[in-house]
């Protein structure tokens, strides 16, 4: 099978890999680059566990071909904490008991980050809509929604 | 959280240091940073992918299996059939002496449900394994199938599972689990009203976000490490040891964070065949259910049918209860004989009823084998019993909550299985619930207690 070169920045670092043509970004990140924070839940674009941020947009890495990401800036949950200091969203998820098994958590945090980057003071409805593509099977959505709202408040206090 | 210290003040131990104290979850820092390691986050050089060829029929005899085309497919390393499995017929609960062994790791001679594993293909890539699996030719003679539990119990129904010899699990108490207490017919004769209702449920899929699977690596010293998301590590280790006829000391099982389970990952399905693949190829193997397999192949909560007949007095006392419960095990036992048995113990409910008669059947049909799921065996039962309680209350014109106070079991009451009730707090829970829900009940019920001094 033809190998294609792909280059992008992942959480600020340059990455270059050869992948089989047709490889999903999810598999390239997990199997080639070793960032296993995006999770494969359904591999068909319905659960949101593999969500990553590509050039500021929330994307499903299981449905994104790695070879289409040349030159892109990709952010995953593994790159969110800076120098060991948790991002306000991570801190809020931790404090709000918004994780149980944790499998949906990286995707949830990515979806929430895109929301807060665009809408710093979201309404509850904004949060619900932003997370609507992400399925959680054990925590229940309410603690997750509360965590995102708390992170938004923390952000706006820090900005003030 | 508020800890109510006014309840059972004279019997309660107060040396509690954990209850009522918030504690951070040990694993959540890993969850929020994406660092938690799930089994599939491990990748080994040269890892093979295992795909299963599955039965397209609900019930069929296997005339022949031809794997020659699959073996020639580029990238295929090994193709496994029933002949390759050292002890191919197993049952999970054999570890606690509950038999007979009734399920094949890979189908041998017959398939009993649509989706049953027949042939395992190991290949260099997932895609090659998938393509080769499609090239395995299985010649089936389709047999009549049975999908309804009551049909399965009728004489002349197709026999689902020869290892049982009949379409129900044979308990030591006979064709069903039985509870007999008092004289149920005398109870019905005495009752002011009798209500018989039937309740039934469909199978329910757990749908964990992380699908079932394992990654196995040979360690070079004839030992194998199996990274798995099983919820039942020792069931899996010990059953694998029996199936592969390998001492447990050769098998190193590594568990860890499970990405959702809800009981759906207690069966021993993926590990034995993946370890066998690693043993026969000398290479690491991963066997991970696709989402489609997870939804269609993994064992669901059993479908149940429950027929409840209650005799009740005008003053609200239930004087007789007769229950017949049916649990649809599907084609194989897995945990269902235990689920049906739990139902028998549960159907008297948390109520004191003087005359009780219960039969619960674990029935085999040509449906997906069912197994554990959150409170299996009693969850659907509770739905049936509590709907029945509301109907009974309505029938005699009582408030449904007050009706439950009248029948609630209290310390010292003898339950239908002849165990004295101890440590009941049902009255107190209902009192709190009535306050929380603003559902007023008469003062005499608010003055009741589950705890009877000297009981």
Coordinates of C-alpha atoms in Angstrom, one line a residue:
Chain A
X1 CA 0.0 0.0 0.0
X2 CA 1.2 3.5 -0.9
X3 CA 2.8 5.4 2.0
X4 CA 2.2 9.1 2.1
X5 CA 4.2 11.6 4.1
X6 CA 2.3 13.8 6.5
X7 CA 3.5 16.8 8.6
X8 CA 1.7 18.8 11.2
X9 CA 2.2 20.3 14.6
X10 CA 0.7 18.4 17.5
X11 CA 0.3 20.3 20.7
X12 CA 3.0 22.7 19.5
X13 CA 5.6 20.1 18.4
X14 CA 6.5 19.3 14.7
X15 CA 5.5 15.8 13.7
X16 CA 6.4 14.0 10.4
X17 CA 5.2 10.5 9.6
X18 CA 4.7 8.1 6.7
X19 CA 1.2 6.6 6.9
X20 CA -0.8 4.2 4.7
X21 CA -3.0 6.2 2.4
X22 CA -6.4 6.3 3.9
X23 CA -5.2 6.0 7.5
X24 CA -7.5 7.8 10.0
X25 CA -5.9 10.6 12.0
X26 CA -7.0 8.8 15.1
X27 CA -4.9 5.7 14.2
X28 CA -2.0 7.9 13.0
X29 CA -2.0 9.7 16.4
X30 CA -2.4 6.6 18.5
X31 CA -0.3 4.0 16.6
X32 CA 2.4 6.1 14.9
X33 CA 2.9 9.1 17.1
X34 CA 2.0 7.6 20.4
X35 CA -0.6 10.2 21.6
X36 CA -3.3 7.9 22.9
X37 CA -5.4 10.6 24.4
X38 CA -8.0 10.5 21.6
X39 CA -10.0 7.3 22.1
X40 CA -11.6 5.1 19.5
X41 CA -15.2 4.4 20.7
X42 CA -17.2 3.8 17.6
X43 CA -14.9 4.6 14.6
X44 CA -17.9 5.9 12.8
X45 CA -18.3 9.5 13.9
X46 CA -21.1 9.1 16.5
X47 CA -19.5 8.9 20.0
X48 CA -17.1 11.9 20.0
X49 CA -14.4 10.1 22.1
X50 CA -11.8 10.7 19.4
X51 CA -12.5 14.5 19.1
X52 CA -9.4 16.7 18.5
X53 CA -9.0 20.3 17.6
X54 CA -7.6 21.0 14.1
X55 CA -6.9 24.6 13.2
X56 CA -9.3 25.7 15.9
X57 CA -12.2 23.5 14.7
X58 CA -13.5 20.5 16.6
X59 CA -13.0 17.4 14.4
X60 CA -13.6 13.7 14.7
X61 CA -10.2 12.1 14.3
X62 CA -11.7 8.7 13.3
X63 CA -13.3 10.3 10.2
X64 CA -10.4 12.6 9.3
X65 CA -7.8 11.2 7.0
X66 CA -4.3 11.8 8.4
X67 CA -3.0 12.9 4.9
X68 CA -5.5 15.8 4.8
X69 CA -3.8 17.3 7.9
X70 CA -0.6 18.5 6.2
X71 CA 0.4 21.8 7.7
X72 CA -2.4 21.8 10.3
X73 CA -2.1 22.6 14.0
X74 CA -3.6 19.8 16.0
X75 CA -4.5 20.0 19.7
X76 CA -5.3 16.9 21.8
X77 CA -6.2 16.6 25.5
X78 CA -2.7 15.3 26.2
X79 CA -1.3 18.8 25.2
X80 CA -3.7 20.9 27.3
X81 CA -1.8 21.0 30.6
X82 CA 1.1 23.5 30.5
X83 CA 4.2 22.6 32.4
X84 CA 2.1 20.2 34.6
X85 CA -0.5 22.9 35.4
X86 CA -3.9 21.8 34.5
X87 CA -6.1 23.8 32.1
X88 CA -9.1 25.3 33.9
X89 CA -11.3 22.8 32.1
X90 CA -9.2 19.9 33.3
X91 CA -9.3 21.3 36.9
X92 CA -13.1 21.8 36.7
X93 CA -13.7 18.2 35.4
X94 CA -11.5 16.9 38.3
X95 CA -13.3 19.0 40.9
X96 CA -16.8 18.5 39.6
X97 CA -16.6 14.7 39.6
X98 CA -17.2 14.9 35.9
X99 CA -15.3 11.7 35.1
X100 CA -16.0 8.1 35.9
X101 CA -14.4 5.6 33.5
X102 CA -12.7 8.6 31.8
X103 CA -13.0 7.2 28.2
X104 CA -15.2 10.0 26.9
X105 CA -13.3 12.7 28.9
X106 CA -10.6 13.7 26.4
X107 CA -13.3 14.2 23.7
X108 CA -15.6 16.1 26.1
X109 CA -12.7 18.4 27.1
X110 CA -11.8 19.1 23.4
X111 CA -15.5 19.9 22.6
X112 CA -15.7 22.2 25.7
X113 CA -12.4 23.9 24.8
X114 CA -13.7 24.9 21.3
X115 CA -16.8 26.2 22.9
X116 CA -15.0 28.3 25.5
X117 CA -12.5 29.6 23.0
X118 CA -15.4 31.1 21.0
X119 CA -18.0 31.7 23.7
X120 CA -16.2 32.7 26.9
X121 CA -19.5 33.0 28.8
X122 CA -21.7 30.3 27.5
X123 CA -25.2 29.6 28.7
X124 CA -26.2 26.2 29.9
X125 CA -27.9 25.6 26.5
X126 CA -24.7 26.6 24.7
X127 CA -22.8 23.9 26.7
X128 CA -25.4 21.3 26.0
X129 CA -25.3 22.0 22.3
X130 CA -21.5 22.0 22.2
X131 CA -21.3 18.6 24.0
X132 CA -24.2 17.1 22.0
X133 CA -21.8 15.1 19.7
X134 CA -20.1 13.4 22.7
X135 CA -21.5 10.3 24.3
X136 CA -20.9 9.5 28.0
X137 CA -22.2 6.2 29.3
X138 CA -21.4 6.3 33.0
X139 CA -21.0 9.8 34.5
X140 CA -24.2 11.3 33.3
X141 CA -24.1 14.7 31.6
X142 CA -25.0 17.0 34.4
X143 CA -21.6 17.0 36.3
X144 CA -19.9 17.5 32.9
X145 CA -22.1 20.5 32.0
X146 CA -21.5 21.9 35.5
X147 CA -17.7 21.5 35.0
X148 CA -17.7 23.4 31.7
X149 CA -19.8 26.2 33.2
X150 CA -17.4 26.4 36.2
X151 CA -14.4 26.5 33.9
X152 CA -16.0 29.4 32.0
X153 CA -16.6 31.3 35.2
X154 CA -13.0 30.6 36.4
X155 CA -11.7 31.9 33.0
X156 CA -13.7 35.1 33.1
X157 CA -12.6 35.7 36.7
X158 CA -8.9 35.2 35.6
X159 CA -9.5 37.6 32.7
X160 CA -11.1 40.3 34.9
Chain B
X1 CA -23.6 14.9 52.0
X2 CA -25.4 15.0 55.3
X3 CA -25.1 12.0 57.6
X4 CA -28.3 11.6 59.6
X5 CA -27.3 10.5 63.1
X6 CA -30.8 10.5 64.5
X7 CA -31.6 7.1 62.9
X8 CA -30.8 3.9 64.9
X9 CA -28.7 6.0 67.4
X10 CA -28.6 3.2 69.9
X11 CA -27.4 0.5 67.5
X12 CA -25.3 2.4 65.1
X13 CA -21.5 2.3 65.1
X14 CA -20.0 5.8 65.0
X15 CA -16.4 5.0 64.3
X16 CA -16.8 5.9 60.6
X17 CA -14.1 7.9 59.0
X18 CA -14.9 7.6 55.3
X19 CA -18.7 7.7 55.0
X20 CA -19.8 11.3 54.4
X21 CA -16.3 12.5 53.6
X22 CA -15.5 13.7 50.1
X23 CA -12.5 11.9 48.6
X24 CA -11.0 12.7 45.1
X25 CA -11.0 9.7 42.7
X26 CA -7.6 8.2 42.4
X27 CA -7.8 7.9 38.6
X28 CA -9.4 11.2 37.6
X29 CA -6.1 13.2 37.1
X30 CA -5.2 10.6 34.4
X31 CA -8.7 10.9 32.9
X32 CA -8.6 14.7 32.5
X33 CA -5.1 14.8 31.0
X34 CA -5.6 11.9 28.6
X35 CA -2.9 9.8 30.4
X36 CA -5.0 7.0 31.8
X37 CA -3.9 3.8 30.0
X38 CA -6.7 1.6 28.6
X39 CA -5.9 -1.8 27.3
X40 CA -5.9 -0.6 23.6
X41 CA -3.5 2.2 24.4
X42 CA -0.7 -0.4 24.1
X43 CA 0.9 -1.1 20.8
X44 CA 3.5 -3.8 20.2
X45 CA 5.8 -4.2 17.2
X46 CA 4.5 -6.9 14.9
X47 CA 1.1 -7.0 16.5
X48 CA -1.5 -9.2 14.6
X49 CA -5.2 -8.4 14.4
X50 CA -7.8 -11.0 15.1
X51 CA -11.1 -11.0 13.3
X52 CA -13.9 -13.5 13.8
X53 CA -15.9 -15.3 11.2
X54 CA -19.4 -15.4 12.7
X55 CA -22.6 -17.4 12.0
X56 CA -25.1 -15.7 9.8
X57 CA -27.8 -18.2 11.0
X58 CA -29.7 -18.5 14.3
X59 CA -29.4 -22.3 14.4
X60 CA -27.5 -24.5 11.9
X61 CA -25.4 -27.6 11.6
X62 CA -21.9 -27.0 10.2
X63 CA -21.3 -29.4 7.4
X64 CA -17.8 -28.2 6.5
X65 CA -15.4 -25.3 6.9
X66 CA -13.0 -24.3 4.2
X67 CA -10.3 -21.9 5.2
X68 CA -7.9 -22.4 2.3
X69 CA -8.7 -19.2 0.4
X70 CA -8.5 -17.2 3.7
X71 CA -5.1 -18.7 4.4
X72 CA -3.7 -17.6 1.0
X73 CA -4.9 -14.0 1.5
X74 CA -2.0 -11.6 1.7
X75 CA -1.1 -10.7 5.3
X76 CA -2.8 -13.7 6.9
X77 CA -0.6 -15.4 9.4
X78 CA -2.9 -18.0 11.0
X79 CA -6.5 -19.3 10.8
X80 CA -8.0 -21.0 13.9
X81 CA -10.9 -23.4 14.1
X82 CA -12.4 -25.4 16.9
X83 CA -9.7 -28.1 16.4
X84 CA -7.0 -25.6 17.6
X85 CA -8.7 -25.0 21.0
X86 CA -7.4 -27.4 23.6
X87 CA -10.6 -27.5 25.8
X88 CA -13.2 -26.0 23.4
X89 CA -16.4 -26.4 25.5
X90 CA -16.6 -24.3 28.6
X91 CA -18.9 -22.4 30.9
X92 CA -17.9 -19.4 33.0
X93 CA -19.4 -20.5 36.3
X94 CA -17.7 -23.9 36.2
X95 CA -15.3 -22.2 38.6
X96 CA -17.9 -22.2 41.3
X97 CA -19.1 -25.7 40.3
X98 CA -22.0 -24.5 38.2
X99 CA -22.1 -26.7 35.0
X100 CA -22.5 -28.2 32.6
X101 CA -20.0 -26.8 30.2
X102 CA -22.2 -25.7 27.4
X103 CA -20.5 -23.1 25.2
X104 CA -17.8 -23.5 22.5
X105 CA -14.9 -21.0 22.1
X106 CA -15.1 -21.7 18.3
X107 CA -18.2 -23.4 17.0
X108 CA -17.9 -27.2 16.6
X109 CA -20.4 -29.0 14.5
X110 CA -23.2 -26.5 15.2
X111 CA -24.1 -22.8 15.7
X112 CA -26.8 -21.9 18.1
X113 CA -27.1 -18.1 17.6
X114 CA -26.6 -15.6 14.9
X115 CA -23.2 -14.1 15.5
X116 CA -21.6 -17.1 17.1
X117 CA -17.8 -17.3 16.6
X118 CA -16.8 -20.0 14.1
X119 CA -13.3 -19.2 12.8
X120 CA -10.6 -16.8 14.0
X121 CA -8.4 -15.1 11.4
X122 CA -5.0 -13.5 12.4
X123 CA -3.4 -11.1 10.0
X124 CA -0.8 -8.3 9.8
X125 CA -3.5 -5.6 9.5
X126 CA -7.1 -5.2 10.6
X127 CA -8.1 -4.9 7.0
X128 CA -6.3 -8.0 5.8
X129 CA -8.0 -10.0 8.7
X130 CA -11.4 -8.6 7.7
X131 CA -10.9 -9.4 4.0
X132 CA -9.6 -12.9 4.8
X133 CA -12.5 -13.6 7.2
X134 CA -14.9 -12.9 4.3
X135 CA -13.1 -15.6 2.3
X136 CA -13.8 -18.4 4.8
X137 CA -16.4 -20.8 3.4
X138 CA -18.7 -22.4 5.9
X139 CA -21.4 -24.8 4.6
X140 CA -24.4 -24.7 6.9
X141 CA -27.5 -26.8 7.1
X142 CA -30.0 -24.4 8.6
X143 CA -32.1 -25.9 11.5
X144 CA -35.4 -24.7 13.0
X145 CA -34.8 -22.1 15.7
X146 CA -36.8 -20.9 18.7
X147 CA -36.8 -17.3 19.9
X148 CA -39.7 -17.2 22.4
X149 CA -39.2 -18.6 25.9
X150 CA -42.6 -20.1 26.3
X151 CA -42.3 -21.7 22.9
X152 CA -38.9 -23.1 23.9
X153 CA -40.4 -24.8 26.9
X154 CA -43.2 -26.5 24.9
X155 CA -42.8 -30.2 24.1
X156 CA -41.3 -30.7 20.6
X157 CA -39.6 -27.3 20.5
X158 CA -36.2 -27.3 18.7
X159 CA -33.5 -28.3 21.1
X160 CA -31.1 -25.3 21.4
X161 CA -28.3 -26.7 23.4
X162 CA -27.4 -30.4 23.6
X163 CA -25.2 -30.0 26.6
X164 CA -28.4 -29.3 28.6
X165 CA -30.7 -31.8 26.9
X166 CA -33.7 -29.6 27.4
X167 CA -34.4 -25.9 26.8
X168 CA -34.1 -24.9 30.5
X169 CA -31.4 -25.0 33.1
X170 CA -31.7 -27.9 35.5
X171 CA -31.3 -26.6 39.0
X172 CA -30.9 -28.9 41.9
X173 CA -34.5 -28.0 42.7
X174 CA -35.6 -29.1 39.3
X175 CA -36.6 -27.3 36.1
X176 CA -36.8 -24.0 37.9
X177 CA -35.7 -22.2 41.1
X178 CA -38.4 -22.4 43.7
X179 CA -39.5 -20.5 46.8
X180 CA -42.3 -22.0 48.9
X181 CA -43.5 -20.2 52.0
X182 CA -46.9 -20.6 53.8
X183 CA -49.9 -21.8 51.8
X184 CA -50.3 -19.6 48.7
X185 CA -53.7 -21.0 47.7
X186 CA -55.1 -20.5 51.2
X187 CA -53.8 -17.0 51.0
X188 CA -55.7 -16.3 47.7
X189 CA -58.8 -17.9 49.2
X190 CA -58.7 -15.5 52.1
X191 CA -57.9 -12.4 49.9
X192 CA -60.5 -9.6 49.3
X193 CA -58.9 -8.9 45.8
X194 CA -56.7 -10.8 43.5
X195 CA -54.6 -9.2 40.8
X196 CA -52.6 -11.1 38.2
X197 CA -50.5 -9.2 35.7
X198 CA -47.7 -10.1 33.3
X199 CA -44.6 -8.0 32.6
X200 CA -41.9 -8.4 30.1
X201 CA -38.7 -6.8 28.9
X202 CA -36.5 -6.8 25.9
X203 CA -32.7 -7.4 26.0
X204 CA -30.7 -4.3 26.8
X205 CA -27.2 -3.6 25.4
X206 CA -24.7 -2.0 27.8
X207 CA -23.1 0.0 25.0
X208 CA -19.8 0.9 26.8
X209 CA -17.9 3.7 25.0
X210 CA -14.8 1.5 24.9
X211 CA -15.6 -1.8 23.2
X212 CA -14.6 -5.2 24.6
X213 CA -11.1 -6.5 23.8
X214 CA -7.6 -7.5 24.8
X215 CA -4.0 -7.2 23.7
X216 CA -1.8 -10.2 24.3
X217 CA 2.0 -10.4 24.0
X218 CA 4.1 -13.5 24.3
X219 CA 6.9 -12.9 26.8
X220 CA 9.4 -15.4 25.3
X221 CA 9.5 -17.6 28.4
X222 CA 6.3 -19.5 27.5
X223 CA 4.4 -16.9 29.5
X224 CA 1.8 -14.6 28.0
X225 CA 0.7 -11.1 29.1
X226 CA -2.8 -10.3 28.4
X227 CA -3.9 -6.6 28.7
X228 CA -7.7 -6.7 29.0
X229 CA -10.7 -4.6 29.9
X230 CA -12.4 -7.6 31.6
X231 CA -14.5 -6.7 34.7
X232 CA -13.8 -10.2 36.1
X233 CA -10.1 -10.7 36.2
X234 CA -10.0 -14.0 38.0
X235 CA -12.9 -15.6 36.2
X236 CA -11.1 -14.7 33.0
X237 CA -7.7 -16.0 34.2
X238 CA -9.0 -19.3 35.5
X239 CA -11.4 -20.0 32.6
X240 CA -8.6 -19.2 30.1
X241 CA -6.4 -21.6 32.0
X242 CA -9.0 -24.3 31.6
X243 CA -9.8 -23.5 27.9
X244 CA -6.1 -23.4 26.9
X245 CA -5.0 -26.2 29.3
X246 CA -2.3 -24.0 30.6
X247 CA -1.3 -23.5 34.2
X248 CA -2.4 -20.0 35.5
X249 CA 1.3 -19.3 36.2
X250 CA 1.9 -19.1 32.5
X251 CA -0.8 -16.4 32.2
X252 CA -0.2 -12.8 33.3
X253 CA -3.4 -10.8 33.2
X254 CA -3.1 -7.0 33.4
X255 CA -6.3 -5.1 34.0
X256 CA -6.7 -1.5 34.7
X257 CA -9.2 1.2 33.8
X258 CA -12.2 -0.1 32.0
X259 CA -13.9 2.3 29.6
X260 CA -17.4 1.5 30.7
X261 CA -18.6 -2.0 31.4
X262 CA -21.9 -2.1 33.4
X263 CA -21.5 -5.9 33.6
X264 CA -21.0 -6.3 29.9
X265 CA -17.3 -7.2 30.3
X266 CA -17.6 -10.0 32.8
X267 CA -17.9 -12.8 30.2
X268 CA -14.8 -14.7 29.1
X269 CA -15.0 -14.3 25.4
X270 CA -12.0 -12.5 23.8
X271 CA -9.0 -13.4 26.0
X272 CA -8.7 -17.2 25.5
X273 CA -8.7 -17.1 21.7
X274 CA -6.4 -14.1 21.5
X275 CA -3.9 -15.8 23.8
X276 CA -4.1 -19.0 21.7
X277 CA -3.4 -16.9 18.6
X278 CA -0.3 -15.4 20.3
X279 CA 0.8 -18.9 21.4
X280 CA 0.5 -20.4 18.0
X281 CA 2.0 -17.5 16.1
X282 CA 4.6 -16.3 18.7
X283 CA 3.4 -12.7 18.0
X284 CA 1.4 -10.1 19.9
X285 CA -2.3 -10.2 19.1
X286 CA -5.1 -7.7 19.5
X287 CA -8.7 -8.7 19.4
X288 CA -11.0 -5.7 19.8
X289 CA -14.7 -5.7 19.1
X290 CA -15.9 -3.2 16.5
X291 CA -18.8 -1.1 17.5
X292 CA -21.1 -3.3 15.4
X293 CA -19.8 -6.4 17.2
X294 CA -20.2 -4.7 20.6
X295 CA -23.9 -3.9 19.8
X296 CA -24.7 -7.3 18.2
X297 CA -22.4 -9.9 19.7
X298 CA -21.7 -8.9 23.3
X299 CA -24.1 -10.4 25.8
X300 CA -27.0 -8.1 26.7
X301 CA -29.2 -8.0 29.8
X302 CA -31.6 -11.0 29.5
X303 CA -35.1 -10.5 28.2
X304 CA -37.5 -11.5 31.0
X305 CA -41.1 -12.3 31.4
X306 CA -42.6 -12.1 34.9
X307 CA -46.2 -13.1 35.9
X308 CA -47.2 -11.8 39.3
X309 CA -50.4 -12.8 41.1
X310 CA -51.1 -11.0 44.4
X311 CA -53.9 -11.5 46.9
X312 CA -54.6 -8.4 49.0
X313 CA -56.9 -7.4 51.8
X314 CA -59.1 -4.3 51.9
X315 CA -56.9 -2.9 54.7
X316 CA -53.8 -3.1 52.4
X317 CA -52.1 -6.3 53.6
X318 CA -50.7 -8.5 50.9
X319 CA -51.6 -12.0 52.0
X320 CA -50.4 -14.1 49.0
X321 CA -48.0 -13.7 46.1
X322 CA -47.3 -16.2 43.3
X323 CA -44.6 -15.4 40.7
X324 CA -43.5 -17.2 37.6
X325 CA -40.3 -15.7 36.1
X326 CA -38.7 -16.5 32.8
X327 CA -35.1 -15.4 32.0
X328 CA -34.0 -15.7 28.3
X329 CA -30.4 -17.0 28.5
X330 CA -30.1 -17.1 24.8
X331 CA -28.1 -20.1 23.5
X332 CA -25.6 -20.5 26.3
X333 CA -25.7 -20.2 30.1
X334 CA -22.9 -17.6 30.9
X335 CA -24.3 -15.9 34.0
X336 CA -28.0 -16.4 33.4
X337 CA -28.7 -19.4 35.7
X338 CA -27.5 -17.2 38.4
X339 CA -29.6 -14.2 37.3
X340 CA -32.8 -16.4 37.2
X341 CA -31.9 -17.6 40.7
X342 CA -31.5 -14.1 42.0
X343 CA -35.0 -13.4 40.7
X344 CA -36.5 -16.2 42.8
X345 CA -34.9 -14.7 45.9
X346 CA -36.0 -11.2 45.0
X347 CA -39.7 -11.5 43.9
X348 CA -41.1 -11.4 47.4
X349 CA -39.8 -7.8 47.3
X350 CA -39.0 -5.8 50.5
X351 CA -42.4 -6.8 51.8
X352 CA -43.6 -9.1 54.5
X353 CA -46.0 -11.6 52.8
X354 CA -47.1 -14.7 54.7
X355 CA -47.8 -16.9 51.7
X356 CA -45.4 -17.0 48.7
X357 CA -44.9 -19.3 45.8
X358 CA -42.2 -18.6 43.2
X359 CA -40.8 -20.4 40.2
X360 CA -38.1 -18.9 38.0
X361 CA -36.9 -20.6 34.8
X362 CA -33.6 -20.0 33.0
X363 CA -34.6 -20.7 29.4
X364 CA -32.4 -21.4 26.3
X365 CA -33.4 -19.9 23.0
X366 CA -31.5 -19.3 19.7
X367 CA -30.9 -15.7 20.7
X368 CA -27.7 -13.9 21.6
X369 CA -26.5 -15.3 24.9
X370 CA -27.4 -12.8 27.7
X371 CA -25.4 -12.3 30.8
X372 CA -24.6 -9.8 33.5
X373 CA -25.8 -6.2 33.5
X374 CA -26.2 -4.0 36.6
X375 CA -28.4 -5.9 39.0
X376 CA -29.3 -8.5 36.4
X377 CA -32.0 -10.9 37.6
X378 CA -33.6 -8.3 39.9
X379 CA -33.8 -5.0 38.0
X380 CA -36.6 -5.9 35.7
X381 CA -38.2 -7.8 38.6
X382 CA -38.2 -4.5 40.7
X383 CA -39.9 -2.7 37.8
X384 CA -42.6 -5.4 37.6
X385 CA -43.0 -5.6 41.4
X386 CA -43.3 -1.9 42.0
X387 CA -45.7 -1.3 39.0
X388 CA -47.7 -4.2 40.5
X389 CA -47.6 -2.4 44.0
X390 CA -49.1 0.8 42.4
X391 CA -51.8 -1.2 40.7
X392 CA -52.7 -3.0 43.9
X393 CA -52.9 0.2 45.8
X394 CA -55.2 1.7 43.2
X395 CA -57.3 -1.4 43.2
X396 CA -58.1 -1.1 46.9
X397 CA -58.1 2.7 46.9
X398 CA -55.0 3.3 49.1
X399 CA -52.3 5.8 48.6
X400 CA -49.4 3.9 46.9
X401 CA -46.8 5.0 49.4
X402 CA -49.0 4.3 52.4
X403 CA -49.7 0.9 50.9
X404 CA -45.9 0.2 50.9
X405 CA -45.6 1.3 54.6
X406 CA -48.3 -1.3 55.4
X407 CA -46.3 -4.1 53.7
X408 CA -42.7 -3.0 54.3
X409 CA -40.5 -5.6 55.9
X410 CA -39.2 -4.7 59.3
X411 CA -36.5 -6.2 61.6
X412 CA -37.5 -9.5 62.9
X413 CA -40.0 -10.3 60.1
X414 CA -39.4 -13.7 58.5
X415 CA -38.8 -13.4 54.7
X416 CA -40.1 -15.9 52.3
X417 CA -36.8 -17.7 52.2
X418 CA -37.0 -18.1 55.9
X419 CA -34.3 -15.7 56.8
X420 CA -35.1 -13.2 59.6
X421 CA -35.0 -9.6 58.4
X422 CA -32.1 -7.7 59.9
X423 CA -31.0 -4.1 59.5
X424 CA -34.0 -3.0 57.3
X425 CA -34.3 0.7 56.9
X426 CA -37.1 0.7 54.3
X427 CA -39.5 2.6 56.6
X428 CA -37.0 5.3 57.3
X429 CA -36.1 5.6 53.6
X430 CA -39.7 6.0 52.6
X431 CA -40.2 8.6 55.4
X432 CA -37.3 10.6 54.0
X433 CA -38.6 10.1 50.4
X434 CA -42.1 11.3 51.3
X435 CA -40.6 14.5 52.8
X436 CA -38.3 15.1 49.9
X437 CA -41.0 14.5 47.4
X438 CA -43.7 16.5 49.4
X439 CA -45.8 13.4 49.3
X440 CA -47.7 13.5 52.6
X441 CA -48.5 10.2 54.4
X442 CA -50.6 9.7 57.6
X443 CA -48.8 10.5 60.8
X444 CA -49.0 6.9 62.0
X445 CA -46.6 5.9 59.1
X446 CA -44.3 8.7 60.0
X447 CA -44.1 7.3 63.5
X448 CA -43.2 3.8 62.4
X449 CA -39.7 2.4 62.5
X450 CA -37.9 -0.6 60.8
X451 CA -36.0 -1.2 64.0
X452 CA -37.9 -3.1 66.6
X453 CA -36.2 -3.3 70.0
X454 CA -35.6 -6.9 70.9
X455 CA -36.2 -8.1 67.4

